[in-house]
Short mmCIF file of C-alpha atoms in Angstrom, two decimals:
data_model
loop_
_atom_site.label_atom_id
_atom_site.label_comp_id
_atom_site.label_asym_id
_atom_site.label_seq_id
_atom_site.Cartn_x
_atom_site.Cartn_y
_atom_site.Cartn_z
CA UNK A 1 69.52 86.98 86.00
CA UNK A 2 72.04 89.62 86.77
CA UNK A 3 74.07 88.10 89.52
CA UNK A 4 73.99 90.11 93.20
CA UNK A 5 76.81 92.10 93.98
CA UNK A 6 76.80 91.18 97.95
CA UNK A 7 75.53 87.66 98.49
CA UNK A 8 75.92 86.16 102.18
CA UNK A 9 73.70 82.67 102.68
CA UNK A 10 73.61 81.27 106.60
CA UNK A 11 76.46 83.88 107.33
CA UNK A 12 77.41 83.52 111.26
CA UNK A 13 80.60 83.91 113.42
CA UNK A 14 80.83 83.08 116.98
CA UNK A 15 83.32 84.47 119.22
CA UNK A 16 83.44 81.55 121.82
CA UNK A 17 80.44 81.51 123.77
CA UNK A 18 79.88 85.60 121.83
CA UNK A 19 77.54 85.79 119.22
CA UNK A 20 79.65 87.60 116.73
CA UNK A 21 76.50 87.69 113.69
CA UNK A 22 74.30 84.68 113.42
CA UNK A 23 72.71 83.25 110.13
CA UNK A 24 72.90 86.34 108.08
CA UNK A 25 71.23 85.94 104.69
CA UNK A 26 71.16 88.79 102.61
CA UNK A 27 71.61 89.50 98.92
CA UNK A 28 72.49 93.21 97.44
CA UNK A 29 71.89 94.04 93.99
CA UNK A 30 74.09 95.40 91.77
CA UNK A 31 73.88 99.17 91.97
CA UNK A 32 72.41 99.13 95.02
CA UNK A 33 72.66 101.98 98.00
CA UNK A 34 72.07 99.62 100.73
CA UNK A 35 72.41 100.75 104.69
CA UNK A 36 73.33 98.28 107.29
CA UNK A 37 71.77 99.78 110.27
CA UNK A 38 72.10 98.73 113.88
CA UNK A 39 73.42 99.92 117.28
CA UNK A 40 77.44 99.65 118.22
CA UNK A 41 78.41 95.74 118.62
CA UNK A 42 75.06 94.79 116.46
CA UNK A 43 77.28 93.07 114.42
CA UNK A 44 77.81 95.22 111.36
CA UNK A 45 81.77 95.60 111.42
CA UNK A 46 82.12 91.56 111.99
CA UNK A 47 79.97 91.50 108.80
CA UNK A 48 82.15 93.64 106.57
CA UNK A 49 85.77 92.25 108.27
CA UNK A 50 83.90 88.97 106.53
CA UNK A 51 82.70 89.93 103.29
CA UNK A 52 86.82 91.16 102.97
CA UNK A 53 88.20 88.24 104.65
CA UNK A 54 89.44 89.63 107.40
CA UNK A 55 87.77 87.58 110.10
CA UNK A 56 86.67 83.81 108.69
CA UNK A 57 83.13 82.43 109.80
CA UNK A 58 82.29 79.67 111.88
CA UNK A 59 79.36 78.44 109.15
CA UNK A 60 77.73 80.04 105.88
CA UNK A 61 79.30 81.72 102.98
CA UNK A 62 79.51 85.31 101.36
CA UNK A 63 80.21 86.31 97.78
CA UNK A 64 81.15 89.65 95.93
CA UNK A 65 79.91 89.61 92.42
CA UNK A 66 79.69 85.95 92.24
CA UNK A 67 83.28 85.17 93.62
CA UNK A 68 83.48 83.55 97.43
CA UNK A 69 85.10 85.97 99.97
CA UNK A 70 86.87 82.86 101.75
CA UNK A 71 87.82 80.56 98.27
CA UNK A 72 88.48 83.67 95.99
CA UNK A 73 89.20 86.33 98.43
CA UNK A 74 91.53 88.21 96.15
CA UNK A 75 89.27 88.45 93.26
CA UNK A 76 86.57 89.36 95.56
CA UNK A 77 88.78 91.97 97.29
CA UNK A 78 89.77 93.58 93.35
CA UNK A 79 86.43 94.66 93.14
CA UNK A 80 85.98 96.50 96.20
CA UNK A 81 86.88 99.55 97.71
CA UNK A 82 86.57 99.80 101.67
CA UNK A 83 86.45 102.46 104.11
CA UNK A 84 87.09 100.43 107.46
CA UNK A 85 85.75 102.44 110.66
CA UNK A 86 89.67 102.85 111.96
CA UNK A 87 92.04 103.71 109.16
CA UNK A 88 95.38 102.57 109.41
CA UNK A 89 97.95 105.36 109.18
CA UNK A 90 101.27 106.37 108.87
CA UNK A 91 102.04 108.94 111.01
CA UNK A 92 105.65 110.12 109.37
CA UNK A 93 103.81 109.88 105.53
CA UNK A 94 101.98 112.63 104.11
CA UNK A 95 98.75 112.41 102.95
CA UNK A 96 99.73 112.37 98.90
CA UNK A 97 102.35 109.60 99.23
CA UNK A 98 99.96 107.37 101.32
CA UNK A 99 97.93 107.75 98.59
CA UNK A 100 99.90 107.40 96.53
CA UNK A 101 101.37 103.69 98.87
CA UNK A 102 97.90 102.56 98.41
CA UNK A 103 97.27 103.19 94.63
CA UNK A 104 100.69 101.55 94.17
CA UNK A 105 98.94 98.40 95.95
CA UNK A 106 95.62 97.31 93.38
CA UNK A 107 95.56 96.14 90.10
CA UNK A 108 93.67 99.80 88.98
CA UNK A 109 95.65 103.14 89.29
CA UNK A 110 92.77 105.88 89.91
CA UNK A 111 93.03 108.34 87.22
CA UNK A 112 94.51 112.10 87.81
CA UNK A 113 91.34 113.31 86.66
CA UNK A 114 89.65 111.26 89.11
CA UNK A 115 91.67 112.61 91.93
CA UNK A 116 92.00 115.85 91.40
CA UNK A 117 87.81 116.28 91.39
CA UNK A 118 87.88 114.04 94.96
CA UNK A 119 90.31 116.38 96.52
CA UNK A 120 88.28 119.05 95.34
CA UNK A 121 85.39 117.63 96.23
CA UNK A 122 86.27 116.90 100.13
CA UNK A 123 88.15 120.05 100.37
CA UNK A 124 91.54 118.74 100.30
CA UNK A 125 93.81 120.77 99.74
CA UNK A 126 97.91 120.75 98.29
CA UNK A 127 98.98 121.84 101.35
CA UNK A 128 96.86 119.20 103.23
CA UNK A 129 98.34 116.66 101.17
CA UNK A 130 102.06 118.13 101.89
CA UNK A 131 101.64 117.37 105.62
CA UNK A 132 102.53 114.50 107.59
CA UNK A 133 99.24 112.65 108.62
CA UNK A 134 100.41 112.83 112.47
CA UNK A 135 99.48 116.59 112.04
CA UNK A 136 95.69 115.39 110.96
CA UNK A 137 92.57 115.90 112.82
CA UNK A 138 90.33 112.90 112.85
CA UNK A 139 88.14 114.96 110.15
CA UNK A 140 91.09 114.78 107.19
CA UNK A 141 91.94 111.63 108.42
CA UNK A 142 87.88 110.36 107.39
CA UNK A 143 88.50 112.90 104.41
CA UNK A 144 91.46 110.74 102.93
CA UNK A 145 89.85 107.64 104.22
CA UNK A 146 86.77 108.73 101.87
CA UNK A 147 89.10 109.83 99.02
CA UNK A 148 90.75 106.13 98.88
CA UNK A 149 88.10 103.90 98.91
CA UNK A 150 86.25 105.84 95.92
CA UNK A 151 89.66 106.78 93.69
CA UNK A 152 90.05 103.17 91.63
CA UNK A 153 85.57 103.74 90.86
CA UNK A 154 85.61 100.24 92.62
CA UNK A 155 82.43 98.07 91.57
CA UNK A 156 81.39 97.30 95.19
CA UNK A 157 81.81 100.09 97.98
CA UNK A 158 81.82 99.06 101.39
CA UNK A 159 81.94 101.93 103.89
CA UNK A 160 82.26 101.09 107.99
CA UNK A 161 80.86 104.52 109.83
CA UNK A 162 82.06 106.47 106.49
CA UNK A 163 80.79 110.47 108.15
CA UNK A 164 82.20 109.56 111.44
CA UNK A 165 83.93 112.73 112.28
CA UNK A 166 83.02 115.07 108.97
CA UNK A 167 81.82 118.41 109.10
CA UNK A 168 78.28 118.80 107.67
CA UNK A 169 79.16 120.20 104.90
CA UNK A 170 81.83 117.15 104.29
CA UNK A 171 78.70 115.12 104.94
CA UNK A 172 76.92 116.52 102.49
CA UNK A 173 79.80 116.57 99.98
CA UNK A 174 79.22 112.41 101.00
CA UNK A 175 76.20 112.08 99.77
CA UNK A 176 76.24 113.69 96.87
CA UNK A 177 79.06 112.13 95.87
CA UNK A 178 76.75 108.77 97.14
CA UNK A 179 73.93 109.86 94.71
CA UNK A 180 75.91 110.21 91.78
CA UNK A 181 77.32 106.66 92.59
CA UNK A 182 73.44 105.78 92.70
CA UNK A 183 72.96 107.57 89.16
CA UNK A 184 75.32 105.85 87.63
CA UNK A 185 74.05 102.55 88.36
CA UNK A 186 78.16 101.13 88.00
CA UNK A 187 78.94 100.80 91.66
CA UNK A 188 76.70 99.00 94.60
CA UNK A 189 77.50 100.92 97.77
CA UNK A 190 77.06 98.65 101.25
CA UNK A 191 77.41 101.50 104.09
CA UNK A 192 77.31 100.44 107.79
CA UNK A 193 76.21 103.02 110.18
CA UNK A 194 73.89 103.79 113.32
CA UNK A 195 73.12 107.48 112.34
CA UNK A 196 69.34 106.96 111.18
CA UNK A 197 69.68 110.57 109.06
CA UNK A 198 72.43 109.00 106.83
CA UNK A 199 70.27 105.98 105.66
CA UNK A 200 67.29 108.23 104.85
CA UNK A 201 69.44 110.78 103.10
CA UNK A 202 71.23 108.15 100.73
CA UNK A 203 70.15 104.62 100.76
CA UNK A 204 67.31 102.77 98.90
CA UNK A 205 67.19 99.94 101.04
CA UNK A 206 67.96 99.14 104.60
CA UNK A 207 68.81 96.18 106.50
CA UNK A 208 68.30 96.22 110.44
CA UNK A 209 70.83 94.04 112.89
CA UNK A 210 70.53 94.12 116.47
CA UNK A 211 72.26 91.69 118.79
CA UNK A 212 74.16 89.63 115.70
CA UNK A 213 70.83 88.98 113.74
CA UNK A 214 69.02 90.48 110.92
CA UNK A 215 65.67 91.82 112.04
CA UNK A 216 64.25 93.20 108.69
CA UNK A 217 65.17 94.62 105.16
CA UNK A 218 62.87 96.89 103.87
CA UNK A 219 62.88 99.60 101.42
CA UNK A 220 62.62 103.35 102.41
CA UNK A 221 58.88 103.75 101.25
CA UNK A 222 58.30 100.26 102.65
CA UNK A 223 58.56 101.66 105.60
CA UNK A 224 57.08 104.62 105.71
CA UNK A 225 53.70 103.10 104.05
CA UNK A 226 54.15 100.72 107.06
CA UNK A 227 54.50 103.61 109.61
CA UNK A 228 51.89 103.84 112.44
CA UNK A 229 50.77 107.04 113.43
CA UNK A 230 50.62 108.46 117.15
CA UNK A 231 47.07 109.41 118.45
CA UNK A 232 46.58 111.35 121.43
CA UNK A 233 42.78 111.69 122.69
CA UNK A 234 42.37 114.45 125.29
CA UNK A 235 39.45 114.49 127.44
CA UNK A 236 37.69 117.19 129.12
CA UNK A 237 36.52 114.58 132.08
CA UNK A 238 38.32 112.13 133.53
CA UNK A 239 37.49 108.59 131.84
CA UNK A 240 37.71 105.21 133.47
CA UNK A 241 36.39 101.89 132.68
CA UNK A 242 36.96 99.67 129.67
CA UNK A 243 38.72 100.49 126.70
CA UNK A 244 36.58 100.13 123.26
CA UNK A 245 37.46 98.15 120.51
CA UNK A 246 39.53 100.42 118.32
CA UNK A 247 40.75 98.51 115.05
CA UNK A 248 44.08 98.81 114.11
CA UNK A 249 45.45 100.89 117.34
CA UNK A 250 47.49 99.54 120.17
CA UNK A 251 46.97 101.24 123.30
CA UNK A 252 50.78 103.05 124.34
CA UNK A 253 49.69 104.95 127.73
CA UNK A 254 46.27 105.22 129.37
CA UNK A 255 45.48 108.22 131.97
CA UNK A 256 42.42 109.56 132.93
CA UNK A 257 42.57 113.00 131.26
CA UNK A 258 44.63 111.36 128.09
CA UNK A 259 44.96 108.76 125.36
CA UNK A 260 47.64 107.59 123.62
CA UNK A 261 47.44 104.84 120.61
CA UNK A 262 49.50 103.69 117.93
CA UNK A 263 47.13 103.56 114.70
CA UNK A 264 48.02 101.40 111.67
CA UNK A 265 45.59 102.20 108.80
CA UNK A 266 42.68 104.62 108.42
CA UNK A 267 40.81 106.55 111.28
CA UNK A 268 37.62 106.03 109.76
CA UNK A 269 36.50 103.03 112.33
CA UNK A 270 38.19 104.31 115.34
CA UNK A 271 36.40 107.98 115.43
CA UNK A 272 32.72 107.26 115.78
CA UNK A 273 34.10 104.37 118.86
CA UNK A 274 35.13 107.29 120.55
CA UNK A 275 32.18 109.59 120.02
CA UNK A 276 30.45 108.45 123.39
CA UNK A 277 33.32 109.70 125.59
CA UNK A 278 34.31 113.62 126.69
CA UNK A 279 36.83 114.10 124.29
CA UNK A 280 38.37 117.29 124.51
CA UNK A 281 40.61 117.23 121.60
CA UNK A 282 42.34 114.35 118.80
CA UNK A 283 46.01 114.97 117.56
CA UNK A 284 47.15 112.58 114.99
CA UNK A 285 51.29 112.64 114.25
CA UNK A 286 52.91 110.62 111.70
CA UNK A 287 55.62 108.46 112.71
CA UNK A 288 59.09 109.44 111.88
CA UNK A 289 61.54 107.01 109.80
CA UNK A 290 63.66 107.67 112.88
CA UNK A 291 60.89 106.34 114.91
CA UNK A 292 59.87 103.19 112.81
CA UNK A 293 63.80 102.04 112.75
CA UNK A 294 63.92 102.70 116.69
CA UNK A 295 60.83 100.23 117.13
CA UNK A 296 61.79 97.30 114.82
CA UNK A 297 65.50 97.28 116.48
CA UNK A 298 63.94 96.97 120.16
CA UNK A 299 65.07 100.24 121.14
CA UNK A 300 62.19 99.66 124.33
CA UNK A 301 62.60 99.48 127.76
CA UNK A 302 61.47 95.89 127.99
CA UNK A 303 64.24 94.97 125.34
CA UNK A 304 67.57 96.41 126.99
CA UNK A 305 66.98 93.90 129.62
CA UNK A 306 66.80 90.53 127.65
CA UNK A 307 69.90 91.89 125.40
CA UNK A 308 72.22 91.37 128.14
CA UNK A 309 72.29 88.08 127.27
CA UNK A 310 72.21 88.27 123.80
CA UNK A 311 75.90 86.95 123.06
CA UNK A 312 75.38 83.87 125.14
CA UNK A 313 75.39 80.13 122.64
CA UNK A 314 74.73 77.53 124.85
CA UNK A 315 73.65 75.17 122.56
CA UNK A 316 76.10 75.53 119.51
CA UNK A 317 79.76 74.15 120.06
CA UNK A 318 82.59 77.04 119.54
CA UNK A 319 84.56 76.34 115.72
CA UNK A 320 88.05 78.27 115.68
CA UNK A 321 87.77 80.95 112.66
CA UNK A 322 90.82 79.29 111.11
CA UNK A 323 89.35 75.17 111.53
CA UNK A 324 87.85 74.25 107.66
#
């Protein structure tokens, strides 16, 4: 058995009494396009600053390609390129001799071939690379962010917010540079972002955080095939009274003149329950991706309330990052 490229088993970090990422347990195959989806401060930065050993964890372990991100943090760290979601910069460099500072700094120099086609590629050109980065717009900056992380053809790609400030067509440039990755089958890409149009576009399996925790991983057609669909029943008369027994739909808003159900499965049972009422007219809409994603990380009104207290630990002691 081929072992995973991202392993993390019980992963959590507390911040004091903050609930940094709690009990993450997630494995990522080899090859893998995986999206770590969630909302700003879900938790998805404190999980990559671990998996690089950049932050330590109060409990549970991590692993790239078999070798522990805390014990063997430099072998894990040869194998990875990383696109953090601030780039460090030097303002008096230009952008070919910081590239040049950071090729100088791994094991791997990237190949001139290999260069050239990503400068072509995100449009960068010699007289980009002649100025001094303190001349950049945030847009190059992401550019030659991009350009670093993929020039060595690491085995494991980890990407924090990676279109965060690129044109559209730079974003498409992105992922097709993503899908090749993916045809290859040579380098497992783990890509952190809240844009739900990124994920779809590139990724082949998804993991959901909100509030520190993992809510679900799921494939892309998982979910879809999971999807409920929106029903809205329009009637010509008002109707009041009970509702019928409608298998397989939850009930979203109820008005006189209108209702609206969520419908998982077929319509066959739920049509004839409905033939003894005035109804006007049925629409049936499929669920978006966006939509699914939205539901299973609590995007509701209910839920915004209860996560302002989603940091708070009572019950587990604070352990300093750097205690053993």
């Amino acid at each position: 058995m081929a072992v995973a490229a991202i392993e993390t088993r019980g992963l959590t970090k507390y911040y004091g009494p903050v609930v940094g990422l709690e009990n993450l347990s997630l494995e990522v195959a080899q090859g893998e396009v995986f999206g770590f989806l969630g909302a700003n401060g879900a938790g998805k930065t404190t999980t990559i600053r671990m998996l690089l050993d950049l932050v330590r964890p109060t409990s549970g372990t991590a692993s790239i390609l078999g070798f522990d991100c805390h014990r063997q943090g430099l072998e894990a760290r040869r194998r990875i390129g990383y696109l953090p979601g601030e780039m460090p910069f030097y303002p008096e460099l230009t952008g070919a001799r910081y590239l040049r500072f950071l090729a100088s700094l791994g094991d791997t120099r990237p190949a001139p071939a290999r260069m050239e086609f990503l400068v072509r590629r995100f449009d960068v050109s010699d007289l980009d690379l002649n100025r001094r980065m303190r001349d950049y717009s945030h847009g190059m900056k992401r550019k030659l962010g991009l350009i670093q992380a993929l020039m060595t053809e690491p085995s494991v790609l980890i990407l924090d917010e990676p279109t965060s400030g690129l044109d559209p067509l730079m974003i498409e440039a992105f992922s097709e540079t993503i899908d090749e990755l993916a045809r290859s089958g040579r380098t497992t890409v783990f890509l952190s972002s809240h844009i739900l149009s990124e994920v779809d576009r590139i990724c082949q399996r998804i993991g959901l955080v909100r509030g520190g925790q993992l809510v679900a991983v799921h494939t892309l057609s998982e979910m879809r095939a999971a999807a409920p669909r929106r029903l809205t029943v329009t009637f010509s008369t008002p109707v009041n009274g009970d509702l019928p027994m409608l298998p397989g739909a939850t009930l979203v808003t109820r008005e006189p003149m209108q209702w609206i159900l969520d419908v998982q499965g077929p319509l066959g049972e739920i049509i004839p329950r409905l033939g003894h009422l005035p109804v006007a007219d049925v629409q049936l809409a499929a669920f978006t991706l966006d939509d699914t994603i939205l539901h299973l990380l609590g995007h509701v009104h209910k839920d915004r309330h209860a996560q302002k207290d989603r940091h708070v630990q009572k019950d587990v002691p604070y352990k300093d990052a750097g205690a053993p």
